[in-house]
Coordinates of C-alpha atoms in Angstrom, one line a residue:
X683 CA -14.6 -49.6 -26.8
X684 CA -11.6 -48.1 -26.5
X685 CA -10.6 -45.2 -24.0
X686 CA -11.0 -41.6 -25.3
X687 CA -8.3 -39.2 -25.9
X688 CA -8.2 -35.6 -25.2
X689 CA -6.4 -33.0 -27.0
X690 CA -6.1 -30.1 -24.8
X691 CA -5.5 -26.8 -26.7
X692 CA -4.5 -23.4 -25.2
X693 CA -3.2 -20.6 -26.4
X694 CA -1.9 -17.7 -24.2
X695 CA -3.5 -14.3 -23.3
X696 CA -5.7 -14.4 -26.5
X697 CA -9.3 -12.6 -25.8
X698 CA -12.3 -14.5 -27.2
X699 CA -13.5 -11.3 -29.9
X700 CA -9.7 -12.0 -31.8
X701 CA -12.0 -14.9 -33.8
X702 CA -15.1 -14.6 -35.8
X703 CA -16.6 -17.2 -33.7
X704 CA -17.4 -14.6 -31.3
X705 CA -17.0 -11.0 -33.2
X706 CA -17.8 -10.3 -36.9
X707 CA -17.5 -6.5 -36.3
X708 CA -13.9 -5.3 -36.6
X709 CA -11.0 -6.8 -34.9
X710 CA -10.9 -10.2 -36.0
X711 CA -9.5 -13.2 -37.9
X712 CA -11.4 -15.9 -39.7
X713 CA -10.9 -19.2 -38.3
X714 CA -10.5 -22.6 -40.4
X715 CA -9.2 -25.1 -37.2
X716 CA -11.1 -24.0 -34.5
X717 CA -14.2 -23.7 -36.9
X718 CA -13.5 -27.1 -37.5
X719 CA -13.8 -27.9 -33.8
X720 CA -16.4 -25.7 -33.2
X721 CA -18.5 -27.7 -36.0
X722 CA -18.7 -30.9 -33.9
X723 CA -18.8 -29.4 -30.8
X724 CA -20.1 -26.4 -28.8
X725 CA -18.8 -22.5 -28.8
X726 CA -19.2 -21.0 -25.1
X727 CA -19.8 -17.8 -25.6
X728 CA -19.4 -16.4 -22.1
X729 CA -16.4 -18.5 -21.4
X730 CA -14.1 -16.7 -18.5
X731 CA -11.0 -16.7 -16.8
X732 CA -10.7 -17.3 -12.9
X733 CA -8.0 -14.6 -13.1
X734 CA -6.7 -12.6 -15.6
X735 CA -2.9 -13.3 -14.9
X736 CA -1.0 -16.6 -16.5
X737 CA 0.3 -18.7 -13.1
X738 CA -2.8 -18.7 -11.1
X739 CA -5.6 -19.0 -13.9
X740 CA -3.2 -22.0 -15.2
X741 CA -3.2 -23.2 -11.8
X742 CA -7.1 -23.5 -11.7
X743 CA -7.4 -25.2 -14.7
X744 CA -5.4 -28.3 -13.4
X745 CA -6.9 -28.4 -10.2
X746 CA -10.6 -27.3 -10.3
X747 CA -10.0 -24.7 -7.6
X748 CA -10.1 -21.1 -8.1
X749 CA -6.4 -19.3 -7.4
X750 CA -7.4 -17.6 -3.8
X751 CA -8.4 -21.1 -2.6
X752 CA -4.9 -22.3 -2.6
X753 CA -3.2 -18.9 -1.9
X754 CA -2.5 -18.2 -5.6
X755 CA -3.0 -14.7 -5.9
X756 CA -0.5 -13.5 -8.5
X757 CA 2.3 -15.0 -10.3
X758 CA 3.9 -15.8 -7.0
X759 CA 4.7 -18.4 -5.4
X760 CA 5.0 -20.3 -8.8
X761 CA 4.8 -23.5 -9.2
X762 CA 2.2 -25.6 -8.0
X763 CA 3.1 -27.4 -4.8
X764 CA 4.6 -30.9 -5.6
X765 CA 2.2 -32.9 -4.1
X766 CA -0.9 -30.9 -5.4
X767 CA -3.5 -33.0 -7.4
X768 CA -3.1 -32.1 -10.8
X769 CA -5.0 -33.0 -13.9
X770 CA -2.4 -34.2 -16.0
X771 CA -0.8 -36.3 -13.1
X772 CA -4.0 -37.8 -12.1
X773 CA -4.0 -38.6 -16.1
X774 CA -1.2 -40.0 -15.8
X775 CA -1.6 -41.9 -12.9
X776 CA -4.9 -43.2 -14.6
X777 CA -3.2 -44.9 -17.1
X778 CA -2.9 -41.8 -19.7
X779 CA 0.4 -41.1 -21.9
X780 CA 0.7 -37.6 -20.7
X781 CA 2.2 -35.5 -23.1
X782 CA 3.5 -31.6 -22.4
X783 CA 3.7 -29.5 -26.1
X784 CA 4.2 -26.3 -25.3
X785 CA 4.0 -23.8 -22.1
X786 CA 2.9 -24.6 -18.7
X787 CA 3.2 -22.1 -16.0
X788 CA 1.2 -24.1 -13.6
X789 CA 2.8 -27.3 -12.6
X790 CA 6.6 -27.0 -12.7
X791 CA 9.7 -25.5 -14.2
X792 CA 11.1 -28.1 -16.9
X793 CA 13.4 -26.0 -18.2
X794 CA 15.6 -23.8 -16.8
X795 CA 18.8 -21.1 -18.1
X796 CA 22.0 -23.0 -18.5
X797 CA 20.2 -26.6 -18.3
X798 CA 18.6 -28.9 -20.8
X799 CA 15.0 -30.0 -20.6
X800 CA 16.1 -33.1 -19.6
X801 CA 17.9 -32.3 -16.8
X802 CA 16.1 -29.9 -15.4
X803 CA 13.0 -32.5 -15.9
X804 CA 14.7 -35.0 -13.9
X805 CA 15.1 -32.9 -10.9
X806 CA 11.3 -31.7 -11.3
X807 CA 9.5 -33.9 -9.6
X808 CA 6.3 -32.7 -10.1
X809 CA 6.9 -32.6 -14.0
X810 CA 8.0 -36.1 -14.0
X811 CA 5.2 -37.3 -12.5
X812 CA 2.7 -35.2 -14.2
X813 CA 4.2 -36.1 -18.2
X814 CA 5.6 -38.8 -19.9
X815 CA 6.9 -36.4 -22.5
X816 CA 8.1 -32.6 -22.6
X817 CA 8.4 -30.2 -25.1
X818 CA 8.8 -26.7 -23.6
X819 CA 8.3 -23.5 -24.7
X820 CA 7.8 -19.8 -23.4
X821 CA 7.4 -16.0 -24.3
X822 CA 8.4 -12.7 -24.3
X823 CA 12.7 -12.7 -24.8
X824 CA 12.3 -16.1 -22.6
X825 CA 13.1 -18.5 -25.0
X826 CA 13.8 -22.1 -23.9
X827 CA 16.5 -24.2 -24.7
X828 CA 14.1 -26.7 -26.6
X829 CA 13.3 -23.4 -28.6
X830 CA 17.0 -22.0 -28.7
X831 CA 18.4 -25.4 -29.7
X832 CA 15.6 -25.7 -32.8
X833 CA 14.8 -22.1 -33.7
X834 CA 17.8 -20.0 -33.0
X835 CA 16.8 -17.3 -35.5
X836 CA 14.2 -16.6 -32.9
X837 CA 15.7 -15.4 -30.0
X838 CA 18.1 -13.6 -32.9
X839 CA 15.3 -11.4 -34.0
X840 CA 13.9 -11.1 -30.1
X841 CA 17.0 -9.8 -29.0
X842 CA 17.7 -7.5 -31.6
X843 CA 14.0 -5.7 -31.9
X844 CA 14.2 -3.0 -28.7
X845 CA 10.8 -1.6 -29.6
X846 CA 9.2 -5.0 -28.4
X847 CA 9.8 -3.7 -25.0
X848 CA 7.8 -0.6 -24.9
X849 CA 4.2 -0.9 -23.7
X850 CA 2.7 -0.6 -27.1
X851 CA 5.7 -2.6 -29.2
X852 CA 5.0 -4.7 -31.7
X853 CA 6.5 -6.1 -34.7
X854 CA 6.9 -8.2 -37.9
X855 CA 9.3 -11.1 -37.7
X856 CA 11.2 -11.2 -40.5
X857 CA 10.7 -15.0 -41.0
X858 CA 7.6 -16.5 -42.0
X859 CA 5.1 -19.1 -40.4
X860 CA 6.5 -22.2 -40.8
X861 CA 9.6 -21.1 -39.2
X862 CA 7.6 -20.2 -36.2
X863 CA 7.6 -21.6 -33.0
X864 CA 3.6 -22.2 -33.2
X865 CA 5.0 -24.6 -36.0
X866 CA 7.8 -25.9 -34.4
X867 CA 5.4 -27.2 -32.0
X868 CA 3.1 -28.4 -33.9
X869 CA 5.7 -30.9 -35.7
X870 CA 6.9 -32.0 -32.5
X871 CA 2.7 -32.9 -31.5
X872 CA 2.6 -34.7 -34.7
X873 CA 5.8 -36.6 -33.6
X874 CA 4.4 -37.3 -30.4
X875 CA 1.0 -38.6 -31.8
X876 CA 3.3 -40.8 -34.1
X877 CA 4.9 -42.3 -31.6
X878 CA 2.1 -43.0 -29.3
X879 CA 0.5 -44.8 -32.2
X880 CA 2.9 -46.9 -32.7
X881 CA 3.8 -47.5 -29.4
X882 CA 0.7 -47.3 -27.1
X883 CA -2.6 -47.2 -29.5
X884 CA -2.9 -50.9 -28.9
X885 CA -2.5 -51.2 -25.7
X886 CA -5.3 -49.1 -25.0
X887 CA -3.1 -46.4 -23.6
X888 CA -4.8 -43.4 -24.7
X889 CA -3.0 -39.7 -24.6
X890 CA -3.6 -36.6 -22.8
X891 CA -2.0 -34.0 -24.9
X892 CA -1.6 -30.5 -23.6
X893 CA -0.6 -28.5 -26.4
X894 CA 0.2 -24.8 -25.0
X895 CA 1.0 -22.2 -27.2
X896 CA 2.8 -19.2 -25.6
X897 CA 1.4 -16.5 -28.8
X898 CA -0.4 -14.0 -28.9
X899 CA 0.9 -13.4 -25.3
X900 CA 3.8 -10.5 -25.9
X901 CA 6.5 -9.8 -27.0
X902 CA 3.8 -8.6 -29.7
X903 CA 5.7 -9.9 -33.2
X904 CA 4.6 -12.4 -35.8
X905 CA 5.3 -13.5 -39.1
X906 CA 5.6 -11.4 -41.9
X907 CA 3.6 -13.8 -44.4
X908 CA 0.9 -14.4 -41.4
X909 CA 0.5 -10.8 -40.5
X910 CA 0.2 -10.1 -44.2
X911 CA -2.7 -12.2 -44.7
X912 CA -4.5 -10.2 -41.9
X913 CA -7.4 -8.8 -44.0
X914 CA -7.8 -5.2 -43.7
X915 CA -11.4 -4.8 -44.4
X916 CA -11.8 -6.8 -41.0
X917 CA -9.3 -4.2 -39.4
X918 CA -10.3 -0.5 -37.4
X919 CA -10.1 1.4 -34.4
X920 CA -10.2 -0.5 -31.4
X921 CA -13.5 -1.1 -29.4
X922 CA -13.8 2.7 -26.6
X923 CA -10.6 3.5 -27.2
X924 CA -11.6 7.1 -26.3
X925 CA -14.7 6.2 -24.5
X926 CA -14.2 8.5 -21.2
X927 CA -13.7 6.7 -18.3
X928 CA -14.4 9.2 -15.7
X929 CA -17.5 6.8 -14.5
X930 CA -15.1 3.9 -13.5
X931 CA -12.9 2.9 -10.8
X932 CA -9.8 5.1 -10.0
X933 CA -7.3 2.3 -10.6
X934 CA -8.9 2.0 -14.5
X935 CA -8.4 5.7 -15.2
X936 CA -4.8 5.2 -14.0
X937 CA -4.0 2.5 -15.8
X938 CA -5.7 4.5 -19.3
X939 CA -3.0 6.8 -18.5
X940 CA 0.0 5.1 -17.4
X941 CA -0.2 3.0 -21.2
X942 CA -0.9 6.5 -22.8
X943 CA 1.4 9.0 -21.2
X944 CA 3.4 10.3 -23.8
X945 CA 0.8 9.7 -26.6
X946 CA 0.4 6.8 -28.7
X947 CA 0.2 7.3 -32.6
X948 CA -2.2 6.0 -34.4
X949 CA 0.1 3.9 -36.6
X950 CA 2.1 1.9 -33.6
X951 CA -1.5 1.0 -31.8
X952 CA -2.7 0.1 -35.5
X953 CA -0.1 -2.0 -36.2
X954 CA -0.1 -3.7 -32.6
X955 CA -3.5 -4.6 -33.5
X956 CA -2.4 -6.3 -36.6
X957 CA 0.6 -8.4 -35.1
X958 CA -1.6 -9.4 -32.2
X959 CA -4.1 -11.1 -34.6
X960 CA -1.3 -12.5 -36.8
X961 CA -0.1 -14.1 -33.8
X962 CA -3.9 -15.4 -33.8
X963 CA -4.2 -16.5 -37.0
X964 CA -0.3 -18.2 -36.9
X965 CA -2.2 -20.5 -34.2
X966 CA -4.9 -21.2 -36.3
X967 CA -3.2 -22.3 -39.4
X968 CA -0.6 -24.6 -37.8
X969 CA -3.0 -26.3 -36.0
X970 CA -4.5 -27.3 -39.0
X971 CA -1.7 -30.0 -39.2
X972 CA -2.7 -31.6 -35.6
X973 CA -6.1 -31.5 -36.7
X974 CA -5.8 -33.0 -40.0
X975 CA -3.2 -35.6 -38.2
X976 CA -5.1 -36.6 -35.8
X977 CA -7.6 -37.7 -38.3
X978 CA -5.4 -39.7 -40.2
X979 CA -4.4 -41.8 -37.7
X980 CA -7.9 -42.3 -37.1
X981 CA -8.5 -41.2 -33.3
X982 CA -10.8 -37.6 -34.3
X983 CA -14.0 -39.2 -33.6
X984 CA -12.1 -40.8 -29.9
X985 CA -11.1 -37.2 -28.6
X986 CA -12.0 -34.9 -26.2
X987 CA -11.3 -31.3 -27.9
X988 CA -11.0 -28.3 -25.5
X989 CA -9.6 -24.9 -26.9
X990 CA -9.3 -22.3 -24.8
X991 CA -6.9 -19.3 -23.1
X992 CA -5.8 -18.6 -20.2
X993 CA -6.6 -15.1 -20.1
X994 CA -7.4 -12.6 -22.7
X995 CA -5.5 -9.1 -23.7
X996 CA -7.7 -5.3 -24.2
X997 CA -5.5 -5.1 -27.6
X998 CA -6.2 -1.6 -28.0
X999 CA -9.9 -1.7 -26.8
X1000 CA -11.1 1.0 -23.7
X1001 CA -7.1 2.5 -25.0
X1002 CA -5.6 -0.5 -22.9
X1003 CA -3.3 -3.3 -23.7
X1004 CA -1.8 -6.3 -22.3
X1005 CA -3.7 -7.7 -19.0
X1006 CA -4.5 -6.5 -15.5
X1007 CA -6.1 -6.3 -12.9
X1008 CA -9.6 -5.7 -14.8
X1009 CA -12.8 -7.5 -14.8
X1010 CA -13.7 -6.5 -18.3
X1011 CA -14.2 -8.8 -21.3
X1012 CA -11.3 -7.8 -22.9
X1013 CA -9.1 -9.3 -20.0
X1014 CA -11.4 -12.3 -19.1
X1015 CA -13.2 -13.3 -21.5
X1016 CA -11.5 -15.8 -23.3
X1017 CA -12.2 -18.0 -26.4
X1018 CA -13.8 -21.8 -25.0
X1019 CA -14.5 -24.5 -27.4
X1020 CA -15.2 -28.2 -26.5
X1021 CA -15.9 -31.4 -29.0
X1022 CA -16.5 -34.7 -28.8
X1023 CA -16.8 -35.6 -32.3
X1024 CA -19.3 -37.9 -32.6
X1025 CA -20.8 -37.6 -29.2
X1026 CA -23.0 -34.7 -30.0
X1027 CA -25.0 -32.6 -32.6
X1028 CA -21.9 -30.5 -33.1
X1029 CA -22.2 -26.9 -34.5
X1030 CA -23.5 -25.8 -30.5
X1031 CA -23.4 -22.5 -29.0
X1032 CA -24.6 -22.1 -25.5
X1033 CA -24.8 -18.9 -23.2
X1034 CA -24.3 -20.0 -20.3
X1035 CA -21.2 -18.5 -18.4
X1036 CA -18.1 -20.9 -17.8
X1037 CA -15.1 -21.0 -16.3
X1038 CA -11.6 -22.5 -16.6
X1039 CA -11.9 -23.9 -13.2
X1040 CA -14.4 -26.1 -14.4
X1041 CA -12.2 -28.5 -16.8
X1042 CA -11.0 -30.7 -14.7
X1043 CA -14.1 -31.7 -14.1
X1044 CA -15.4 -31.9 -17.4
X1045 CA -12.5 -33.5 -18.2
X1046 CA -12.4 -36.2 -16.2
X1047 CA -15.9 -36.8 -16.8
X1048 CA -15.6 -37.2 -20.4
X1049 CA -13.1 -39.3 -20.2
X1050 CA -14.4 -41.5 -17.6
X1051 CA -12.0 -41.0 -15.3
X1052 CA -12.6 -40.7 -11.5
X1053 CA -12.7 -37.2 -10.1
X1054 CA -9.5 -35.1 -9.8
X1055 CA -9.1 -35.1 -5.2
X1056 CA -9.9 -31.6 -4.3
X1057 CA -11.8 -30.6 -7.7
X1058 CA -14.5 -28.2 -6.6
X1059 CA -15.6 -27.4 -10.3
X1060 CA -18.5 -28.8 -12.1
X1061 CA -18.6 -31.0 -15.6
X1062 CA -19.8 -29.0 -18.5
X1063 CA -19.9 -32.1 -20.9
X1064 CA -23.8 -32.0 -20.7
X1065 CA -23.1 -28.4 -22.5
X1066 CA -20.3 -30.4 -25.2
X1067 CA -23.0 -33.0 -26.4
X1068 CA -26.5 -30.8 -26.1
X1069 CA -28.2 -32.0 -22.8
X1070 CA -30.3 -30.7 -21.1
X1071 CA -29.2 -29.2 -17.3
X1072 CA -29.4 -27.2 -14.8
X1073 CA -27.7 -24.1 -16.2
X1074 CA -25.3 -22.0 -13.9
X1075 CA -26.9 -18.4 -13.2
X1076 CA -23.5 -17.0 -13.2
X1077 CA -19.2 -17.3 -12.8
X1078 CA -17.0 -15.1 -11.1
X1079 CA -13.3 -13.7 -12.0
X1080 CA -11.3 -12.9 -9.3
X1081 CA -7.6 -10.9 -9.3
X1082 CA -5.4 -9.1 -6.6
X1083 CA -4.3 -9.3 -3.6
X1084 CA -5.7 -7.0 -0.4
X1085 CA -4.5 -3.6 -0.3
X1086 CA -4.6 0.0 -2.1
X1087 CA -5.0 0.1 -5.6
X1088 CA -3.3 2.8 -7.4
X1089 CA -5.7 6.2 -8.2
X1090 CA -5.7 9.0 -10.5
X1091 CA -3.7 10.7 -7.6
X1092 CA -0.5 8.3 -8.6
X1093 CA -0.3 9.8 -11.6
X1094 CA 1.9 13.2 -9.9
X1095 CA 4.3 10.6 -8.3
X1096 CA 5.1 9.3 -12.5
X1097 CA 6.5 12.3 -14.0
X1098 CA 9.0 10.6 -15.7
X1099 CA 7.0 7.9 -17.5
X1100 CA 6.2 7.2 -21.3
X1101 CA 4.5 4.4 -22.9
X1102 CA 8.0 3.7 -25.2
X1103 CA 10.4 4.1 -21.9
X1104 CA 11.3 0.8 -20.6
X1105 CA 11.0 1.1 -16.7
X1106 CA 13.9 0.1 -15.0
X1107 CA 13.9 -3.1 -13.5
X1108 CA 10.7 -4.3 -14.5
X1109 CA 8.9 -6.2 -17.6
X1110 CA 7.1 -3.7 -19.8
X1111 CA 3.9 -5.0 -18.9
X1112 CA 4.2 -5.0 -15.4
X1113 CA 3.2 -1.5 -14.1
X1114 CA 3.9 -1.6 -10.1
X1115 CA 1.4 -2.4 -7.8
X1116 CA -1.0 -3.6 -10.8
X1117 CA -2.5 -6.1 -8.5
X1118 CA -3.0 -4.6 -5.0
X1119 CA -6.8 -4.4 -4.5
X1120 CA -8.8 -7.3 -4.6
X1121 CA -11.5 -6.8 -7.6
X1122 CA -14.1 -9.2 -8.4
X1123 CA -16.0 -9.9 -11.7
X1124 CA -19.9 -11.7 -11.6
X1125 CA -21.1 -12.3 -15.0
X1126 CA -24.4 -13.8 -15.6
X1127 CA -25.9 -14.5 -19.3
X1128 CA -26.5 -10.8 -20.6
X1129 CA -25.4 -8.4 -17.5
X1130 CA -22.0 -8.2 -15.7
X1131 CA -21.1 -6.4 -11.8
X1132 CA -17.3 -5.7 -10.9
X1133 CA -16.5 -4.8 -7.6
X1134 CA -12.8 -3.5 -6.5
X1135 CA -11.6 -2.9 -3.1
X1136 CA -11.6 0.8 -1.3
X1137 CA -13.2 1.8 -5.2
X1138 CA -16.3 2.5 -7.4
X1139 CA -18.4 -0.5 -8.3
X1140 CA -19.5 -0.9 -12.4
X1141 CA -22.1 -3.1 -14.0
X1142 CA -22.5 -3.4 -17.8
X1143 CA -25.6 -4.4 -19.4
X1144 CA -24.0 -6.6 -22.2
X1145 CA -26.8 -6.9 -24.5
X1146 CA -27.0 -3.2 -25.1
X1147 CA -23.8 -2.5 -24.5
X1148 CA -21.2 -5.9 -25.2
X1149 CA -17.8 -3.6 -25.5
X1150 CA -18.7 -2.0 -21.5
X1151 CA -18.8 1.3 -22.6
X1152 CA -20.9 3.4 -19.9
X1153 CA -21.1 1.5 -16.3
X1154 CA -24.5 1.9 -15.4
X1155 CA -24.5 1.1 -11.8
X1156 CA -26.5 4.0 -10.8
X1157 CA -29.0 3.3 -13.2
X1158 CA -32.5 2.9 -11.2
X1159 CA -34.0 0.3 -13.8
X1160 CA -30.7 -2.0 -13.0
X1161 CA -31.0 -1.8 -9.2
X1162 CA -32.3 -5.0 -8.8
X1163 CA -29.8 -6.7 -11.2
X1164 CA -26.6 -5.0 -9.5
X1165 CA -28.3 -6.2 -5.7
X1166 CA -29.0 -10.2 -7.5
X1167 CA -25.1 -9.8 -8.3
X1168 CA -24.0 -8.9 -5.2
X1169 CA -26.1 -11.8 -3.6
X1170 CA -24.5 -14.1 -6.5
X1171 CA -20.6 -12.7 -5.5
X1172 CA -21.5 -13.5 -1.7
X1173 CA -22.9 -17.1 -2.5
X1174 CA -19.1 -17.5 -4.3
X1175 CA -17.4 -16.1 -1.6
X1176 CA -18.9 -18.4 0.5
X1177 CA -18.7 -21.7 -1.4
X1178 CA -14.8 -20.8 -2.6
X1179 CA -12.5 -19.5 0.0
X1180 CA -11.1 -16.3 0.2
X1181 CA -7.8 -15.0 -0.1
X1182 CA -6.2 -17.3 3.3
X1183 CA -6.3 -14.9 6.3
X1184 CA -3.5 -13.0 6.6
X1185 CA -2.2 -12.7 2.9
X1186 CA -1.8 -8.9 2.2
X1187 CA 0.3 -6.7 -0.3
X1188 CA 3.3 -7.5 2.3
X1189 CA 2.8 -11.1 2.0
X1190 CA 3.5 -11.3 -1.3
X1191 CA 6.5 -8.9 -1.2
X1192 CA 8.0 -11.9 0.3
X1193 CA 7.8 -14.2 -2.5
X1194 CA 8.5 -11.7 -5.3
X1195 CA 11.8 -11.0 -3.7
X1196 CA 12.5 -15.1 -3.7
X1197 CA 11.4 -15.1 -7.1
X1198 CA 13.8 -12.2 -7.9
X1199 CA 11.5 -9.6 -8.9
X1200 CA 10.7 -5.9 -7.3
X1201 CA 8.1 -6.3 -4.3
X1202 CA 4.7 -4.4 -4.5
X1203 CA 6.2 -1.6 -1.7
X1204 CA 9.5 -1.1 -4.0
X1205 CA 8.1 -0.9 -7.4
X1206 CA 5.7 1.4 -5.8
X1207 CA 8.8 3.5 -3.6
X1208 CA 10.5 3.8 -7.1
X1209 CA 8.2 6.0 -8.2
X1210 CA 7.3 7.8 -5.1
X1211 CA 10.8 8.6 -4.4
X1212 CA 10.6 7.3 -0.8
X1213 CA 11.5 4.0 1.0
X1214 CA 8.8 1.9 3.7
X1215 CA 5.4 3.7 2.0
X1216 CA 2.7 2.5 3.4
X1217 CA 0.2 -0.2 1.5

């Protein structure tokens, strides 16, 4: 019998309610390639993040090690150490053609301004010995120069739409879905699988594709055919977005206001909601083309299938956007779908709460492949092929770093802020300090606890209440519950290491100024008005 496959699918800050696998209220799209996978596989329905942030949740899914445990506590220091176990090198290294479609964010830089792929790839040595082959792509106004070479209308329309940098920008590209970079990508996978047919089928080299799409992550814009097949009847207000938050942490109230000063109209947070699922459904359809592919050339039934996302995005819900420093579903909870057609019933849904971290694991154990060294997840394939197990009680976000989180009493040192004002200096999504405070996240089957540093606590019963609108952590009949949470984020604690002693806010001032960005203290200053604050 020849070696399985795996087809590794991820898209990029896309929260698990977008599909209709996992929300059939309002706020959705209606899926035809992952309902495909999720036929002869299993749908995870409480499927989390490690972190809600790109570089460290990235980082855990190649190693099996939550970000903390390896000093990852924001998207500094970036990348992965060079001699870090990775999955895909251990692939590799396993006999695997190793193939990179896409974004990665985790284990190198393989492209860089001013450079080819190439080049930039043959002075990366952890990308050259993590992937055979390397198609690159990014976000935002980032484009790469695989994606400027191929799809220079692109960065044409990117640098030309201003609104895309306001905290509630969106728009419609004025190009439609086959001209998109989710299609771009998706030819080049079909290349790849070509030529790894050709070349490797028979010498029972099997792939390890990652296929890494950078949408719906912003800049918020998508085709104008996709967004137009949006259905409206599946459209409305978002999820609380005028819930009162007065009953949650400081650091959430402030970060309701800071994406609403100025007042959002109805119309741009309507149509945000509308791009963001376009950007969705553009996954969806161009997958269809791997999919189908993959079955032609007759390797469907000897894959391993994994769709998931890094992190998710509020898209309006609670009135937030983007990502943070949040523990609620809309951040972390992320769309997780695993098949191995052939190897199971298929058309599975399980409960039990999951975690990124654990791929690698399941991973390698599908495959048959030794443990990734240093892998401290555990193998959910008893989950992708119906077996019975010992089911996990429980998984645990994590995000920031130790230190103050901002308060309600910020707001007075802001004066001069507005959702569609640009701040100087900074990304439009990256509000200072919006990761000082550590904050944990303990989710069980029906009942959630987050915890943040120096701050209220909040627990959500998510059978009554799945969109966490009223934190009943002083309700007497949950008492028990919130204490069993506690006891499960203290058995975590101690199994996964904590942030290493002596990493603090000031710490990581350090590496954001090598990476070129404001520190914690100076975005924070440049709204205070004063230099050397203390955090």
């Amino acid at each position: 019998m020849r070696r399985p496959n795996l087809l590794l699918i991820q898209t990029d800050q896309q929260k698990a309610t977008s599909l209709d696998l996992y929300n059939t209220d309002r706020n959705f799209i209606r899926t035809d390639a992952l309902r495909r996978i999720a036929e002869a596989g299993v749908v995870c329905e409480a499927g989390y993040c490690p972190y809600p942030l790109c570089v460290p949740s990235r980082i855990a899914m190649v190693t099996g090690r939550y970000p903390s445990e390896l000093g990852y506590v924001g998207n500094r220091p970036y990348p992965l150490d060079c001699d870090a176990p990775n999955l895909f090198r251990h692939l590799r290294h396993n006999g695997y053609r190793s193939m990179l479609v896409g974004k990665d964010h985790a284990i190198g830089l393989p492209w860089d301004e001013g450079g080819s792929v190439a080049e930039k790839w043959r002075g990366n040595r952890a990308i050259q010995d993590s992937f055979d082959w390397v198609y690159a792509t990014f976000h935002g106004g980032n484009m790469t120069p695989d994606t400027r070479a191929d799809q220079p209308h692109i960065q044409s329309f990117l640098d030309q739409a201003d609104q895309l940098q306001h905290l509630w920008g969106s728009a419609v590209a004025p190009f439609d879905g086959d001209q998109s970079q989710s299609a771009r990508m998706c030819e080049v996978a079909v290349d790849y699988l070509d030529t790894w047919k050709r070349d490797d089928a028979g010498a029972d080299t099997p792939f390890a594709m990652w296929l890494s799409f950078p949408d719906p992550h912003e800049f918020y814009q998508a085709p104008r055919d996709v967004v137009a097949r949006v259905r409206s009847d599946d459209l409305g207000a978002p999820h609380g977005a005028d819930v009162d938050l007065g009953d949650r942490a400081e650091y959430i109230q402030f970060m309701r206001w800071y994406f609403n000063s100025g007042g959002v109209p109805r119309e741009v947070i309507d149509q945000l909601v509308r791009v963001y699922l376009a950007m969705c459904l553009n996954v969806d359809e161009q997958l269809r083309r791997v999919l189908d592919h993959l079955e032609r050339i007759g390797e469907w039934d000897n894959t391993l299938i994994v769709y998931c996302s890094d992190h998710g995005d509020f898209n309006g819900d609670l009135g937030l956007v983007q990502k943070f420093n949040a523990g609620y579903d809309g951040c972390c909870r992320v769309p997780f779908v695993m098949a191995f057609p052939g190897r199971g019933p298929g058309g599975l849904r399980s409960r039990e709460p999951v975690n990124l971290a654990d791929l690698p694991a399941t991973i390698c154990d599908g495959l048959g492949v030794a443990a990734l060294p240093g892998d401290r997840g555990r193998s959910l394939m008893p989950i992708v092929v119906g077996e019975e197990h010992e089911e996990a009680a429980y998984t645990v976000v994590e995000s920031g770093v130790p230190g103050e989180s901002l308060s309600t009493r910020d707001i007075a040192n802001f004066a001069d802020h507005r959702w569609d004002v640009q701040p100087d200096g900074r990304w439009c999504y990256d509000p200072p300090h919006r990761f000082g405070g550590r904050m944990y996240a303990v989710r069980s089957a029906d009942h959630k606890l987050i915890v943040r540093e120096g701050q209220c606590s909040e627990f959500y019963d998510l059978v009554a209440d799945p969109w966490e609108l009223r934190n009943a952590i002083d309700d007497p009949q949950h008492a028990q519950l919130v204490a069993t949470h506690h006891e499960y984020l203290v058995e975590h604690l101690c199994q996964r290491a904590p942030v290493p002693p002596g990493t603090t806010i000031a710490d990581q001032d350090a590496v954001y100024r090598a990476g070129g960005n404001l520190s914690w203290a100076e975005s924070l200053a440049l709204h205070r008005g004063v230099q050397g604050v203390p955090v």
